Structure formats: structure tokens, C-alpha cells
Coordinates of C-alpha atoms and ligand atoms in Angstrom, one line a residue:
M4 CA 148.6 139.1 55.1
A5 CA 151.8 140.4 56.0
V6 CA 150.7 144.0 55.3
R7 CA 147.6 144.0 57.1
T8 CA 149.5 142.2 60.3
W9 CA 152.2 145.1 59.9
G10 CA 149.5 147.8 59.8
L11 CA 147.7 146.5 62.7
A12 CA 151.2 146.3 64.6
L13 CA 151.4 150.1 63.8
L14 CA 148.5 151.2 65.3
L15 CA 149.3 149.5 68.3
L16 CA 153.0 151.2 68.7
L17 CA 151.2 154.5 67.9
G18 CA 148.3 153.6 70.6
L19 CA 145.8 155.5 68.2
G20 CA 142.3 155.7 69.6
S21 CA 139.4 153.6 68.3
Q22 CA 137.8 156.3 66.3
E23 CA 141.5 156.1 64.1
A24 CA 141.9 152.2 64.4
L25 CA 141.9 151.9 60.3
P26 CA 145.3 150.4 59.1
P27 CA 146.7 152.7 56.2
P28 CA 146.4 152.0 52.7
C29 CA 149.8 149.9 52.5
A30 CA 152.8 149.0 54.5
S31 CA 155.5 151.6 53.0
Q32 CA 156.4 154.4 55.0
I33 CA 157.5 156.1 51.9
Y34 CA 154.3 155.4 49.6
C35 CA 151.8 154.9 51.7
Y36 CA 151.8 156.7 55.0
G37 CA 154.0 158.8 57.1
E38 CA 155.8 162.1 57.7
L39 CA 157.6 162.0 54.2
L40 CA 154.8 161.5 52.2
H41 CA 153.1 164.0 54.3
Q42 CA 155.1 166.8 53.8
V43 CA 156.0 166.1 49.8
Q44 CA 152.7 165.9 48.9
M45 CA 151.5 169.2 51.2
A46 CA 154.2 170.9 49.5
K47 CA 152.8 170.0 46.1
L48 CA 155.9 169.7 44.5
Y49 CA 154.0 168.1 41.7
S50 CA 150.8 169.3 40.0
D51 CA 149.7 165.7 40.3
D52 CA 149.9 163.8 43.7
K53 CA 150.5 161.0 41.5
N54 CA 153.9 161.6 40.5
F55 CA 155.5 161.5 43.4
V56 CA 154.0 158.2 44.6
D57 CA 155.3 156.8 41.4
M58 CA 159.0 157.6 41.4
S59 CA 161.2 155.1 42.2
L60 CA 163.9 155.4 45.2
S61 CA 167.5 155.9 44.3
K62 CA 168.9 154.7 47.7
D63 CA 167.4 152.0 50.4
P64 CA 163.8 152.8 52.1
D65 CA 166.0 152.9 55.3
Q66 CA 168.7 155.5 54.0
V67 CA 165.7 157.7 52.5
L68 CA 164.1 157.8 55.7
Q69 CA 167.1 157.9 58.0
S70 CA 168.3 161.1 55.8
F71 CA 164.6 162.4 55.9
R72 CA 164.5 162.3 59.9
A73 CA 168.3 164.3 59.6
L74 CA 166.5 167.0 57.2
A75 CA 163.4 167.3 59.4
T76 CA 165.2 167.6 62.8
A77 CA 168.1 170.2 61.4
H78 CA 164.6 172.2 60.2
N79 CA 162.7 171.5 63.7
G80 CA 160.2 169.6 61.6
S81 CA 159.3 172.2 58.9
I82 CA 161.5 171.6 55.9
P83 CA 161.4 174.8 53.6
R84 CA 159.9 173.6 50.0
Q85 CA 163.3 174.2 48.0
Q86 CA 165.3 171.9 50.8
L87 CA 162.3 169.4 50.0
Q88 CA 162.6 169.5 46.5
E89 CA 166.5 168.7 46.6
F90 CA 165.5 165.7 48.6
V91 CA 163.7 164.4 46.4
H92 CA 165.8 165.0 43.5
Q93 CA 168.7 163.2 45.5
H94 CA 166.8 160.0 46.9
F95 CA 164.2 159.5 43.8
R96 CA 164.2 158.7 40.3
S97 CA 162.0 160.2 37.9
V98 CA 158.8 158.6 36.7
G99 CA 158.7 155.7 34.4
Q100 CA 162.5 154.4 34.7
E101 CA 161.1 150.9 35.9
L102 CA 159.0 150.2 32.9
L103 CA 159.9 149.8 29.4
A104 CA 158.0 150.1 26.3
W105 CA 157.1 146.9 24.7
T106 CA 155.8 145.9 21.3
P107 CA 153.5 143.0 21.6
E108 CA 155.1 139.9 19.7
D109 CA 151.4 139.2 18.6
W110 CA 150.7 142.3 17.0
K111 CA 150.0 141.8 13.0
D112 CA 149.3 144.1 10.3
S113 CA 145.2 143.8 8.8
P114 CA 143.5 141.7 11.4
Q115 CA 140.2 139.9 10.0
F116 CA 137.8 142.2 11.6
L117 CA 139.0 145.6 10.0
Q118 CA 137.4 144.1 6.9
R119 CA 133.9 144.0 8.2
I120 CA 134.0 147.8 8.0
S121 CA 132.5 149.1 5.4
D122 CA 133.0 152.8 5.7
T123 CA 136.5 153.7 4.8
K124 CA 137.2 156.2 7.0
L125 CA 136.1 154.4 9.7
R126 CA 137.8 151.6 8.6
A127 CA 141.3 153.8 8.2
W128 CA 140.6 155.1 11.9
A129 CA 140.2 151.6 13.6
E130 CA 143.7 150.6 11.9
D131 CA 144.9 153.7 13.3
L132 CA 143.5 152.0 16.8
H133 CA 144.9 148.7 16.4
Q134 CA 148.6 150.8 15.6
I135 CA 148.1 152.2 19.1
W136 CA 148.4 149.0 20.9
K137 CA 151.8 149.2 20.3
K138 CA 152.0 152.6 22.3
L139 CA 150.2 151.2 25.1
G140 CA 152.4 147.8 25.8
K141 CA 154.6 148.0 28.6
Q142 CA 157.1 145.5 30.4
I143 CA 158.5 146.0 34.1
K144 CA 162.1 145.6 34.4
P145 CA 163.7 142.7 36.4
E146 CA 165.0 145.0 38.6
V147 CA 161.4 145.7 40.1
L148 CA 161.6 142.1 41.1
S149 CA 165.0 141.8 42.9
N150 CA 164.4 145.2 44.5
P151 CA 160.9 146.0 45.3
E152 CA 161.1 147.8 48.4
R153 CA 162.6 150.4 45.8
F154 CA 159.4 151.1 43.8
S155 CA 155.5 151.3 44.2
L156 CA 155.0 149.4 41.3
I157 CA 154.2 146.0 41.5
Y158 CA 156.0 143.3 39.8
S159 CA 154.1 141.4 36.9
K160 CA 156.2 138.8 35.0
H161 CA 154.2 138.9 31.8
P162 CA 154.3 142.5 29.7
F163 CA 150.6 144.2 29.4
I164 CA 148.2 146.8 27.9
V165 CA 147.8 150.3 30.0
P166 CA 145.2 152.8 29.7
G167 CA 147.9 155.6 28.7
G168 CA 148.3 159.1 29.9
R169 CA 149.1 158.9 33.8
F170 CA 148.2 155.4 34.0
V171 CA 151.2 153.5 33.2
E172 CA 150.7 150.6 34.9
F173 CA 148.0 148.1 34.7
Y174 CA 144.1 148.9 36.0
Y175 CA 141.9 146.0 36.6
W176 CA 138.2 146.6 35.2
D177 CA 139.9 149.1 32.4
S178 CA 141.8 145.7 31.2
Y179 CA 138.1 143.9 30.4
W180 CA 137.4 146.2 27.5
V181 CA 141.1 146.4 26.3
M182 CA 141.2 142.5 26.4
E183 CA 138.0 142.8 24.2
G184 CA 139.8 144.9 21.7
L185 CA 143.3 143.3 21.4
L186 CA 141.0 140.0 20.6
L187 CA 139.7 141.9 17.8
S188 CA 143.1 142.8 16.9
E189 CA 144.1 138.7 17.0
M190 CA 146.3 139.4 20.0
A191 CA 145.2 136.7 22.3
E192 CA 148.9 135.9 23.5
T193 CA 149.0 139.2 25.0
V194 CA 145.6 138.5 26.6
K195 CA 147.0 135.3 27.9
G196 CA 150.0 137.3 29.6
M197 CA 147.6 140.0 31.4
L198 CA 145.3 136.9 32.6
Q199 CA 148.4 135.4 34.3
N200 CA 149.6 138.6 35.7
F201 CA 145.9 139.0 37.3
L202 CA 145.9 135.7 38.3
D203 CA 149.4 135.5 40.1
L204 CA 147.9 138.7 41.8
V205 CA 145.2 136.7 43.1
K206 CA 147.5 134.0 44.4
T207 CA 149.5 136.6 46.3
Y208 CA 147.1 138.9 47.8
G209 CA 143.8 137.0 47.2
H210 CA 142.2 139.9 45.2
I211 CA 143.2 142.0 42.4
P212 CA 144.5 145.4 43.4
N213 CA 142.5 148.6 41.7
G214 CA 145.9 149.2 39.4
G215 CA 149.6 148.1 39.3
R216 CA 151.1 150.0 42.6
I217 CA 151.2 149.2 46.1
Y218 CA 149.2 152.3 47.0
Y219 CA 146.5 150.5 45.4
L220 CA 146.9 147.2 47.4
Q221 CA 143.9 147.0 49.9
R222 CA 140.9 148.0 47.3
S223 CA 140.2 146.0 44.1
Q224 CA 137.9 147.4 41.4
P225 CA 134.9 146.0 39.7
P226 CA 135.4 142.5 39.2
L227 CA 135.7 141.4 35.8
L228 CA 138.5 138.9 35.8
T229 CA 136.0 135.6 35.0
L230 CA 134.4 137.8 32.3
M231 CA 138.0 138.1 30.9
V232 CA 138.9 134.4 31.3
D233 CA 135.7 133.3 29.5
R234 CA 136.5 135.6 26.6
Y235 CA 139.9 134.1 26.2
V236 CA 138.9 130.5 26.4
A237 CA 136.0 131.6 24.1
H238 CA 138.2 132.6 21.8
T239 CA 140.8 130.2 22.1
N240 CA 139.2 127.3 23.2
N241 CA 142.2 126.8 25.7
T242 CA 140.5 124.5 28.5
A243 CA 143.9 123.7 29.5
F244 CA 144.0 127.0 31.0
L245 CA 140.4 126.9 32.1
R246 CA 141.6 123.9 34.3
E247 CA 144.9 125.3 35.7
N248 CA 143.2 128.4 36.4
I249 CA 139.5 127.8 37.8
E250 CA 140.4 127.5 41.6
T251 CA 142.2 131.0 41.3
L252 CA 138.9 132.3 39.9
A253 CA 137.0 131.2 42.7
L254 CA 139.6 132.4 45.0
E255 CA 138.8 136.0 43.7
L256 CA 135.4 135.6 44.1
D257 CA 135.6 134.8 47.6
F258 CA 137.3 137.7 48.5
W259 CA 134.1 139.4 47.1
T260 CA 132.0 137.1 49.5
V261 CA 134.2 137.1 52.3
N262 CA 135.1 141.2 52.4
R263 CA 132.3 142.9 50.8
S264 CA 129.1 141.1 51.3
V265 CA 126.1 143.0 53.1
S266 CA 123.2 142.2 54.3
V267 CA 119.8 144.0 53.5
N268 CA 116.8 143.4 55.4
L269 CA 113.6 144.0 53.6
G270 CA 110.0 142.9 54.3
G271 CA 111.0 140.9 56.9
Q272 CA 113.3 139.1 54.5
N273 CA 117.3 139.2 54.6
Y274 CA 119.2 139.5 51.2
T275 CA 122.7 138.9 50.6
L276 CA 124.1 141.4 48.1
N277 CA 128.1 142.9 47.4
R278 CA 129.2 146.8 48.1
Y279 CA 132.0 148.4 47.6
Y280 CA 134.1 148.7 50.7
V281 CA 137.4 149.6 51.8
P282 CA 138.2 149.7 55.7
Y283 CA 141.5 151.5 55.7
G284 CA 142.4 154.6 56.4
G285 CA 144.4 157.7 55.4
P286 CA 144.4 159.9 52.6
R287 CA 145.1 158.3 49.0
P288 CA 149.0 158.4 48.4
E289 CA 147.9 159.3 44.9
S290 CA 145.9 161.7 45.5
Y291 CA 146.9 163.2 49.1
S292 CA 146.8 166.8 49.3
K293 CA 143.2 166.8 47.9
D294 CA 142.1 164.0 50.6
E295 CA 144.0 165.6 53.4
E296 CA 142.4 169.1 52.3
L297 CA 138.9 167.4 52.1
A298 CA 139.3 166.1 55.3
N299 CA 140.4 169.1 57.0
T300 CA 136.9 170.7 56.6
L301 CA 135.3 168.1 58.7
P302 CA 135.9 167.4 62.4
E303 CA 138.9 165.3 63.1
G304 CA 136.7 162.4 64.3
D305 CA 134.9 162.1 60.9
R306 CA 138.5 162.0 58.9
E307 CA 139.3 158.3 58.9
A308 CA 135.7 157.4 57.7
L309 CA 135.8 159.8 54.9
W310 CA 138.9 158.6 53.7
S311 CA 137.6 154.9 53.5
E312 CA 134.8 155.9 51.7
L313 CA 136.8 157.9 49.1
K314 CA 138.9 154.6 48.7
A315 CA 135.7 152.9 48.0
G316 CA 134.5 155.1 45.5
A317 CA 137.9 154.5 43.7
E318 CA 137.0 150.9 44.1
S319 CA 133.9 151.2 42.2
G320 CA 135.6 152.7 39.4
W321 CA 133.4 155.6 39.6
D322 CA 135.7 158.0 40.9
F323 CA 133.9 160.3 41.9
S324 CA 130.3 160.2 41.2
S325 CA 127.0 161.7 42.6
R326 CA 125.8 158.0 42.9
W327 CA 128.0 158.1 45.8
L328 CA 127.1 161.4 47.5
V329 CA 124.4 162.3 50.1
E330 CA 121.7 164.0 48.6
S331 CA 121.0 167.1 51.3
P332 CA 121.7 169.8 51.0
N333 CA 123.1 169.3 47.7
L334 CA 124.9 166.8 45.4
D335 CA 128.3 168.8 45.4
S336 CA 130.4 168.1 48.3
L337 CA 132.5 165.5 48.2
S338 CA 133.0 164.7 51.8
S339 CA 129.7 163.5 51.8
I340 CA 130.5 160.4 50.7
Q341 CA 129.2 157.1 51.3
T342 CA 130.3 154.6 49.1
S343 CA 129.9 151.6 51.4
K344 CA 126.4 152.5 52.1
R345 CA 125.2 151.9 49.0
V346 CA 124.4 148.5 47.2
P347 CA 125.1 148.9 43.7
V348 CA 123.6 147.9 40.7
D349 CA 126.7 147.0 38.4
L350 CA 128.6 145.1 41.2
N351 CA 126.0 142.7 41.7
A352 CA 125.2 142.3 38.1
F353 CA 129.3 141.7 37.6
L354 CA 128.9 139.4 40.4
C355 CA 126.1 137.5 39.4
Q356 CA 127.4 137.3 35.7
A357 CA 130.8 135.7 37.4
E358 CA 128.9 133.5 39.1
E359 CA 127.0 132.1 36.1
L360 CA 130.2 131.6 34.3
M361 CA 131.7 130.0 37.0
S362 CA 128.9 127.6 36.7
N363 CA 129.2 126.9 33.0
F364 CA 133.2 126.4 33.3
Y365 CA 132.7 123.8 36.2
A366 CA 130.1 122.0 34.0
R367 CA 132.7 122.2 31.1
L368 CA 135.5 120.8 33.2
G369 CA 133.0 118.1 34.7
D370 CA 132.6 119.0 38.2
D371 CA 129.0 119.1 38.4
V372 CA 129.0 119.8 42.0
Q373 CA 130.4 123.2 41.8
A374 CA 128.3 123.7 39.0
A375 CA 125.5 123.3 40.8
R376 CA 127.0 125.3 43.7
Y377 CA 127.7 128.4 41.6
K378 CA 124.0 128.3 40.2
A379 CA 122.2 128.3 43.4
L380 CA 124.6 131.4 44.0
R381 CA 123.4 133.3 41.0
N382 CA 120.0 132.4 41.8
Q383 CA 120.0 133.6 45.1
R384 CA 121.5 137.0 43.9
L385 CA 119.0 137.2 41.1
T386 CA 116.2 136.8 44.1
A387 CA 118.3 139.3 45.9
M388 CA 118.3 141.8 43.4
Q389 CA 114.7 141.3 41.9
A390 CA 113.6 142.4 45.8
V391 CA 115.8 144.7 46.8
L392 CA 117.2 146.8 43.6
W393 CA 114.4 146.2 41.0
D394 CA 111.8 148.7 40.6
E395 CA 109.0 147.4 38.1
Q396 CA 107.1 150.8 37.8
K397 CA 110.6 152.4 36.8
G398 CA 111.5 149.4 34.5
A399 CA 115.1 149.5 35.8
W400 CA 117.3 148.5 38.6
F401 CA 118.5 151.2 41.4
D402 CA 121.6 151.5 43.9
Y403 CA 120.0 150.6 47.2
D404 CA 121.1 153.0 50.0
L405 CA 121.5 151.3 53.3
E406 CA 121.1 154.1 55.5
N407 CA 117.9 155.3 54.4
M408 CA 116.4 152.2 53.4
K409 CA 115.4 153.1 50.0
K410 CA 116.5 153.1 46.3
N411 CA 118.2 155.7 44.6
L412 CA 116.2 156.6 41.5
E413 CA 118.4 159.2 39.7
F414 CA 119.7 158.0 36.3
Y415 CA 122.7 156.3 35.9
P416 CA 124.1 153.7 32.9
S417 CA 125.1 151.4 35.7
N418 CA 120.9 150.7 36.2
L419 CA 121.0 148.9 33.3
A420 CA 124.3 146.8 34.0
P421 CA 121.9 143.7 34.8
L422 CA 120.8 143.5 31.0
W423 CA 124.5 143.7 29.7
A424 CA 125.4 140.7 32.2
G425 CA 122.6 138.5 31.4
C426 CA 121.6 138.7 34.6
F427 CA 117.5 138.8 34.4
S428 CA 114.9 136.2 34.0
D429 CA 111.9 138.0 32.7
P430 CA 113.0 138.9 28.8
G431 CA 110.6 141.5 28.5
V432 CA 112.7 143.9 31.0
V433 CA 115.4 144.6 28.3
D434 CA 112.5 146.3 26.1
K435 CA 111.5 148.3 29.2
A436 CA 115.0 149.7 29.3
V437 CA 114.0 151.5 26.2
K438 CA 111.1 153.2 27.8
Y439 CA 113.7 153.9 31.2
L440 CA 116.0 155.9 28.9
E441 CA 113.0 157.7 27.0
D442 CA 111.9 158.4 30.4
N443 CA 114.8 160.1 31.4
Q444 CA 115.3 161.5 28.1
I445 CA 118.4 160.2 27.3
L446 CA 118.1 159.1 23.9
T447 CA 118.3 162.7 23.1
H448 CA 121.9 163.1 24.0
Q449 CA 123.3 163.1 20.1
Y450 CA 127.2 162.6 21.4
G451 CA 126.6 159.6 23.7
I452 CA 124.9 158.5 26.8
P453 CA 125.8 160.9 29.8
T454 CA 127.3 159.2 32.9
S455 CA 124.5 161.0 35.0
L456 CA 121.9 163.7 34.7
H457 CA 123.9 166.0 37.7
N458 CA 126.7 168.2 36.6
T459 CA 128.6 167.8 40.2
G460 CA 132.3 168.8 38.3
Q461 CA 132.6 165.2 39.3
Q462 CA 134.3 162.9 36.2
W463 CA 131.6 160.3 36.6
D464 CA 128.8 162.7 36.4
F465 CA 127.4 164.8 33.6
P466 CA 128.6 166.0 31.1
N467 CA 130.9 162.8 30.8
G468 CA 130.6 160.0 28.4
W469 CA 132.5 156.9 29.4
A470 CA 133.1 154.0 26.6
P471 CA 132.5 151.3 29.7
L472 CA 129.4 152.5 30.3
Q473 CA 128.3 153.1 26.4
D474 CA 129.2 149.5 26.2
L475 CA 126.6 148.4 29.2
V476 CA 123.8 150.0 27.7
I477 CA 124.5 148.8 23.8
R478 CA 125.1 145.3 24.4
G479 CA 122.0 145.1 27.2
L480 CA 119.3 146.7 24.5
A481 CA 121.2 144.3 21.7
K482 CA 120.1 141.4 23.6
S483 CA 116.6 142.3 23.0
Q484 CA 114.5 140.2 20.3
S485 CA 112.7 143.3 19.1
P486 CA 114.0 145.2 16.0
Q487 CA 113.0 148.3 17.7
T488 CA 115.5 147.8 20.9
Q489 CA 118.1 146.6 18.6
E490 CA 117.5 149.6 16.8
V491 CA 117.9 152.0 19.6
A492 CA 121.3 150.1 20.6
F493 CA 122.6 150.8 16.9
Q494 CA 121.7 154.4 17.3
L495 CA 123.8 154.7 20.5
A496 CA 126.4 153.1 18.9
Q497 CA 126.5 155.2 15.8
N498 CA 126.3 157.9 18.4
W499 CA 129.4 157.1 20.5
I500 CA 131.5 156.0 17.4
R501 CA 131.1 159.9 15.5
T502 CA 131.9 161.3 18.9
N503 CA 135.2 159.3 19.2
F504 CA 136.0 159.6 15.6
D505 CA 135.2 163.9 15.1
V506 CA 137.3 164.5 18.3
Y507 CA 139.8 161.9 16.8
S508 CA 139.9 163.6 13.3
Q509 CA 140.3 166.8 15.1
K510 CA 143.0 165.7 18.2
S511 CA 144.6 162.7 16.5
T512 CA 144.0 161.5 20.1
M513 CA 141.7 159.1 22.0
Y514 CA 140.5 160.1 25.3
E515 CA 139.5 158.5 28.7
K516 CA 136.0 160.1 28.4
Y517 CA 134.0 162.6 26.5
D518 CA 131.9 165.5 26.9
V519 CA 128.5 164.3 25.6
S520 CA 127.0 167.8 25.8
R521 CA 129.6 168.9 23.3
G522 CA 131.3 165.9 21.7
Q523 CA 134.4 167.0 23.2
A524 CA 137.3 165.5 25.0
G525 CA 135.6 165.4 28.3
G526 CA 136.9 167.0 31.8
G527 CA 136.4 167.5 35.4
G528 CA 137.3 165.5 38.7
E529 CA 140.9 165.1 40.0
Y530 CA 143.2 165.2 37.8
E531 CA 143.4 166.5 33.7
V532 CA 141.5 164.4 31.4
Q533 CA 144.1 161.8 29.9
E534 CA 145.0 160.5 26.1
G535 CA 145.5 157.2 25.0
F536 CA 143.0 155.2 25.7
G537 CA 142.8 151.5 26.4
W538 CA 139.0 150.9 27.2
T539 CA 137.9 153.7 24.8
N540 CA 140.0 151.7 22.1
G541 CA 138.9 148.5 22.9
V542 CA 134.7 149.8 23.1
A543 CA 135.4 151.9 19.5
L544 CA 136.7 148.5 18.3
M545 CA 133.7 146.3 19.3
L546 CA 131.3 148.8 18.4
M547 CA 133.1 148.9 14.7
D548 CA 133.0 145.2 14.7
R549 CA 129.5 144.6 15.5
Y550 CA 128.2 147.3 13.7
G551 CA 130.8 147.6 10.8
D552 CA 128.3 147.3 8.0
R553 CA 126.0 150.2 9.0
L554 CA 128.4 152.8 11.1
T555 CA 129.0 155.9 9.2
S556 CA 131.7 158.7 9.7
G557 CA 129.5 161.0 8.3
T558 CA 129.0 164.6 10.3
Q559 CA 125.1 164.9 10.3
L560 CA 123.6 164.0 13.5
A561 CA 120.5 161.8 13.6
L562 CA 118.0 163.3 16.0
L563 CA 117.7 160.1 17.9
M564 CA 113.7 160.3 18.4
P565 CA 111.5 157.9 19.2
H566 CA 109.4 158.2 16.9
C567 CA 111.9 159.1 14.3
L568 CA 113.8 155.8 15.0
A569 CA 110.2 154.2 14.5
A570 CA 109.9 155.7 11.1
T571 CA 113.7 154.7 10.3
F572 CA 113.0 151.6 11.1
L573 CA 109.8 151.0 8.9
F574 CA 111.6 152.7 6.2
Q575 CA 114.2 149.8 6.3
L576 CA 111.5 147.3 6.6
L577 CA 109.8 148.6 3.4
L578 CA 113.2 149.0 1.6
G579 CA 114.0 145.5 2.7
F580 CA 110.6 144.1 1.1
L581 CA 111.1 146.1 -2.0
S582 CA 114.4 144.5 -2.6
Q583 CA 113.2 141.0 -2.3
Ligands
NAG13 C1 160.6 174.0 67.1 O1 159.3 173.7 67.3 C2 158.9 173.8 68.3 C3 157.6 174.0 68.2 O2 157.3 172.9 67.0 C4 159.4 175.0 69.3 O3 158.8 175.2 70.7 C5 161.2 175.7 69.4 O4 161.1 176.9 69.6 C6 161.4 175.6 67.9 N1 162.7 175.6 67.8 C7 163.3 176.1 67.3 C8 164.9 176.4 67.5 O5 163.2 177.0 66.4
NAG14 C1 139.7 140.5 53.6 O1 139.3 139.5 54.6 C2 140.2 139.0 55.3 C3 139.5 138.1 56.4 O2 138.8 139.0 57.5 C4 141.4 139.7 55.7 O3 142.2 138.8 56.3 C5 141.9 140.1 54.5 O4 143.2 141.3 54.9 C6 141.1 141.2 54.0 N1 141.2 141.6 52.5 C7 141.5 142.9 52.3 C8 142.2 143.2 50.7 O5 140.8 143.7 53.4
NAG15 C1 137.2 123.0 22.0 O1 138.0 121.9 22.5 C2 137.6 120.9 22.8 C3 138.4 119.4 23.5 O2 139.2 120.3 24.4 C4 136.9 119.9 21.5 O3 136.0 119.0 21.5 C5 136.0 121.2 20.7 O4 135.5 120.5 19.2 C6 136.8 122.5 20.5 N1 136.0 123.4 19.8 C7 136.4 124.1 18.9 C8 135.5 125.3 18.4 O5 137.5 124.4 18.2
NAG16 C1 117.8 138.9 59.5 O1 119.3 139.5 59.8 C2 119.5 139.7 61.3 C3 120.6 140.4 61.7 O2 121.0 140.2 60.5 C4 118.4 138.7 62.1 O3 118.7 139.7 63.4 C5 116.9 138.5 61.6 O4 116.8 137.4 62.6 C6 117.1 138.0 60.4 N1 115.9 137.7 59.9 C7 115.6 136.6 59.4 C8 114.1 136.6 58.6 O5 116.2 135.8 58.7

């Protein structure tokens, strides 16, 4: 609230015109907006803009701003690069000093699930992945609590697991797949601490920011907190934890209802669904020079809207992708981004699942009124998704384009998110999904499911494959009663595991994304590919847990053709029959 009020006050002070009327992404005149940020980022002192906004102050912000104004005056507004560099060295500390490495206290040798992995090479690799949690653990120093104005880092009481690489703070949706892996590693206490951090953030800000920095404050990320709590409670049977925090979970879902709803009028009916939407202006501080340069290609009056749409793209987790770009004349210009003008399938599937879980939670706690309310919300959303997003002929759901009032029929794994989220009423849709994948020739990609079929150079597009998207499709298909569909799910798991394992064998590293056209580390987008890597490890562990008796590390690639699959399946049936 304070941040928002402050931002509005600033706008009034500056007397900005209506077209500029978006508040800055957060309140700090150093980390969020202003001349100092502008000068330093545009001078490109660091190869990655995130570096500067992650540095902490060695003096109070007022002093830093005062010295900066003196320096700017001395150089009549244009400070030479050398002097700017010196200024930063004098007033800032290098990155990461406010974070301590943390070895999770509940880490232990040989968690049970490792025994379920038959292939000895895969088992040894899974042991390595289990070890990596110790490298990804972080704790925030108490000085961040006592002097928050000197840091962009948001203080969290409990230690947590980070994605890795440049991402040394928590990230919202990443944490779901991290937690799935941690629960397999029998680290429920670590998970509990991370959940408490998230719940604290909801109590403070009303929502969970994209990540643990103030410059991420006004945008969130795909809402998976309710699911995280469900996984933890299912694992520990900690009903008391659920009872203590159920209202905070409700508060987070209210944020999506109040701040991210959109009405779709179709065939004379109004449907309410959700979108990603971040009505805050200015370049993203952590990608400042890129956002500024991109904006300079547009008329001045369009720049604030562009920055807002870029932030909404970041909120979607898919930053960036052809999913949010306007088709004409082509998909390769990020300046055409229109994230908030789309109704995304995955976002609505996640919320549908959260509403179902809330209904179950309240029923478990004996509150039938709330249980019925969330059930009704879920049913309304199911109806809306069926009417607005579902396409009977194609057998999948599609993002709805509010501007052009039509579905985006391009392939994205997120189009099958409702299967994963259990957000459908006709069980037949799961088997239709296989045909949908075949129609788009997705099953011919031997190294993993691509993020799209467009090679735009953006990181959430072809040829990159991302671990969470593999999970969405694999566990969606695995819900089928049909052995053939289950077999497709297994083959997709085998492909992805083999890619992760082969690259790990060569590089001893796990990556945030992979190039599924060549079976290598991924690329593209705004920064270098990152190593670590929280959600990749989580998904690999989940797949090895689920299919550990069948997955192999073998290097020969199974050609995933439907008729091949059918033959394999019949062959296995025959073997099963003979062995009885
Ligand atoms: C300072 O900059 C202004 C415009 O930015 C210019 O008019 C003025 O001459 C400059 N003064 C000096 C001393 O360079
Ligand atoms: C959400 O909406 C409320 C009510 O309009 C507003 O006060 C709050 O600042 C919004 N939150 C964000 C993060 O934009
Ligand atoms: C979970 O806890 C409840 C009481 O809180 C108990 O009735 C139930 O048996 C427990 N279930 C398991 C699987 O431990
Ligand atoms: C749908 O919403 C629009 C404006 O949001 C309103 O004018 C219209 O009456 C509504 N239609 C129905 C059927 O509720």
C-alpha cells in the first residue's frame, strides 16, 4: 500500500501527463527508477543489468543520492563512464554479500526414493542432484532486516532453495518444482520454511512477488502457492499448518480475483477469467537498458504501455515468448508484446486447481460454507474455460486474444495445462491430447517437448524446452486410463531424462532450459543460460521417482512414432502375457 501511495504522490509531484500515468515498479529512487539508475544502467557498466540492482548500498540511500547529485552537477548532467564506475565502487558493495550459503539442516544421505531407480547410472545421477540442494541453499543476513533501505533483497526469515546462476533469490513458480524435489529428498522442514516465507509475503504485500527483490514487487508469477501447501500437507499430514494458513491462501487468491480478472463477452454471455497484468511503468530495473532501448524504437506515447506489457510477460513466467507477441507482420518484435490482452490457458488452469484445493482444504477443516464457495468458483471457471478457451476440433485449450476476439491456435505445451491441473470434466479429453500432440508433430522431437514451434530468439520459444512444461504435459497425459496414452507420457519422460542426463554427463551441470533440437543447453533471450538449476532438478527427480523402474540412461534414441509406440505396447503386452 505504502509503495503504491508513494508512487502516486511522485506522479502528482512531477505532474506527468495522463499517458505517463503509471507508477514506477517500486519506491526506491536507486533500485526502481530515477536518474542514478538510468545513468548507471545506460552506461552498461555490467554485462547483465541485474548485477547493478543486486548490489547493496555501503551508505544510507539519502547520502548516496546526495553524492550522486553532486557528481551530476559537477559534470553538468552527463557523467563520464569512468567517474560513474568510481561512484558505484564507492557507494555500493559487490553482489551477494547479504546472502549466506546455507546447508539445509534436514538434508540426509540416501533418501528412500533413490532405491526406486533401477538404472545404476541414473541412480548415481539422482544422488548428485540430491547433493545439489546443499549448493542452492541460501539464508539472508540479519542486516537486511535491520537496514532494509540499503538492499534490493527482500528479507525472508527462513532459509530457502534458489534456482541458481544469476538467480540467487527465491522465485515464485520455480519454487513449486523445487519443493516437489525437496519432498522426494525428504526435506519437508526446508519446504515448510519456504512456505512460511511465501505466506509472510502475502501478509505483507497481499501477493507473492515474482522473486525476492523489491524491483519485482508489483508483479507476481504463476500462482502455485495453494498447490505447494497441498503437496506439503499431503506429505506431512500437518493439518494444523493448514488451519493456521488457510486465510492467507485465500488472501493470495483474492489478489488474482481483484487485480487480475478480465471479463470476456462471447455469444452474448459474460465470462470472468484471469490474465497477467502489471499496470506499472518504467523499464524493468533488472533489464533496464534493454527495456529502454526497445522503448526508444516506439513513439514516446507508447512506451509506458510497452513497459507494462513487458512486466506482465515477466509475471507470466514466459519472459519472453511468441505467445505474447502480435502476429503481424511477424512474430519477431518484442515491442509488439501484448501479454495483458491474452487470457492464458495455464494461468486459468492453475487457478482452477487452486480453487478445487481450497474447497478440499475447507472441507477438511470442517468449513462447509467456504468449501461450497470455492467449489462454485471452480465450476464457474470450468464453464468459462470450456466456452472461451476449449477447441473441440483441435482437442486442446488455447489462449484467448481479447483484442482480436479469437483463440491463438499455435502450439504451446501450456495448451494442455488443464489436464495437469485436473481442470476438465470429460475424461476423454486426455486421450484427445495425444492426437493434438501428433497433429503438431510434437512427438517427433526426441530431446524433449519444445516450448513452441516458432524460433523467435526468445527463450520461451523453439528450440528451447523447459522442465516445468515437460511436467505439465507428462503428468497431464499420465492421468489417462488408456495404456497407450500412459505410454506416450512415459516416452516423453524418457526423452527428457536422457537429454538432461547426457548433457550432465558431458558438462557436470544442470541447466535452466535445454535446446530440444540438438539435446544441448538452451540459449536465446535476455541473458546467458543459467546453471543450477532448481526446477530442472526437481522435475528430473520427480520423473525418476515415477518411472524409476523403467527409465534408462542408454544413449540410443527411441524414435517416438505413434505406430512404433503401439508396436512397443503390443510387444510388452505379449511379454506380460507370456510371463504369466
Ligand atoms: C550544461 O548543459 C547545458 C544543456 O544540457 C548547456 O546548455 C550548458 O552550456 C552546459 N554548461 C557547461 C558549462 O558545459
Ligand atoms: C491490487 O489492487 C488493489 C485495489 O485496487 C490495490 O490497492 C493494490 O495496490 C493492487 N496490487 C498491486 C500489486 O498492483
Ligand atoms: C492425518 O491426521 C489426522 C488427524 O489430524 C488423522 O485422523 C489421520 O489418520 C492422519 N492420516 C495419516 C495418513 O497419518
Ligand atoms: C456483459 O458485460 C457488459 C459490460 O461489461 C455489459 O454491458 C453486458 O450487459 C453484460 N452482458 C450480460 C449478458 O450480462
